[in-house]
Amino acid sequence: PAAVTSGIKQIKEIMEVARYNKREHNIKTILFVDEIHRFNKAQQDAFLPFVEKGTIILMGATTENPSFEVISALLSRTKTFVLYKLSTEDIKILIRRALSDSERGLGKYNIKISKDTIDFIAGFSDGDARIAYNILELAVGAYSGEDRQKVIEIDTALIENIIQKKALLYDKNGEEHFNLISALHKSMRDSDPDAAVYWTVRMLESGEDPLYIIRRMVRFASEDIGLADPNALQVTISAKQSFEFIGPPEGYLAVIEAVIYLALAPKSNSLYTTYNKVKSDV
């Protein structure tokens, strides 16, 4: 199941089926949960007895750091595998494969595209093949049905136009919403202020609630910076107060200032880990 659409009731129903299969047929159930970080503590706790008894083999996928988003009791009973993003060269190979594949790709079209444009798409995709594929499909879709029978010329100018339009197609409750806030979190954690500013501005210009971004920043200041720079928390609170006092768009600068501060600040998750260790002993 997908964590974003599942609740305790569905988990219990699946667990009952798994319990029956184990008891009656000695068969373990392999349970794959997409976006497991979307489950809250109570939902994740529901898996524990079945994992401990070997009733299920739990597999969870997440774009977040499992140390922060998966409860420690569940994390200690599982093994973490890190899937690294594709390299730029990998993306280029996949783009060329998609352009030449007549059955599953775009090979049935007469597409003219330069090496520089392929490089541009690969660089923008940032290791995510889905982004590259979507851009290619949108580029072909920019031509009408009759024009697709002719030469389809995909250049960098067309790709830049597509990217700008795509950035504004933003559902505050959809997948892109979570993808962008995750990208901001990762940029700050990696101490990359340029990327952090980019993702922040992209969300703001797409209509994201600045207070939502600031709430995530407050959380980041406590969890990922903590005592390494105690001022980080105060900076984010000041950003909230400044934005509420000034309002948009001028107040956005206070948000950007705080984002840059958090990205450049030293990192430590000692507060977060200490809290979880003490909590497990209570």
Coordinates of N, CA and C in Angstrom, one line a residue, residues 11 15 20 29 34 63 81 92 94 98 145 151 158 182 212 214 233 259 265 272 278:
I11 N -4.2 -1.3 7.5 CA -3.0 -2.0 8.0 C -3.5 -3.3 8.8
M15 N -2.7 -7.2 8.1 CA -2.0 -8.0 9.1 C -2.8 -9.2 9.4
Y20 N -3.1 -15.1 9.2 CA -3.8 -16.3 8.7 C -2.9 -17.2 7.8
T29 N 4.2 -13.1 4.6 CA 3.7 -12.1 3.7 C 4.8 -11.0 3.5
D34 N 5.0 2.0 0.2 CA 5.6 3.2 -0.4 C 5.4 4.4 0.4
T63 N 11.7 8.8 0.6 CA 12.6 9.8 0.1 C 13.3 10.6 1.2
F81 N 18.8 0.3 3.1 CA 19.5 0.3 1.9 C 19.4 1.7 1.2
K92 N 21.9 10.7 -19.3 CA 22.1 10.9 -20.8 C 21.8 9.6 -21.5
L94 N 19.9 7.1 -20.6 CA 18.5 6.9 -20.6 C 17.7 7.8 -21.6
A98 N 15.5 6.4 -24.7 CA 14.1 6.8 -24.9 C 13.9 7.4 -26.3
G145 N -0.6 17.3 -33.5 CA -0.6 16.0 -34.1 C 0.0 16.0 -35.5
V151 N 9.7 16.8 -38.8 CA 10.8 16.8 -37.9 C 10.5 17.6 -36.6
L158 N 13.3 25.6 -26.1 CA 12.0 24.9 -25.8 C 12.0 24.2 -24.5
S182 N 11.1 18.3 0.3 CA 12.1 17.3 0.5 C 13.5 17.8 -0.1
Y212 N 4.3 27.4 6.0 CA 4.6 26.0 5.9 C 6.1 25.8 5.8
I214 N 8.4 27.8 6.7 CA 9.1 28.2 7.9 C 8.9 27.2 9.0
L233 N 17.7 28.4 15.6 CA 16.3 28.3 16.0 C 15.7 29.8 16.1
V259 N 16.8 30.7 5.3 CA 17.2 29.5 4.6 C 18.7 29.4 4.4
A265 N 24.9 26.9 8.4 CA 25.2 26.5 9.8 C 25.8 25.1 9.9
Y272 N 18.1 15.4 18.6 CA 17.1 14.5 18.1 C 17.3 13.1 18.6
V278 N 16.2 8.8 25.2 CA 15.5 8.9 26.5 C 14.1 8.5 26.4

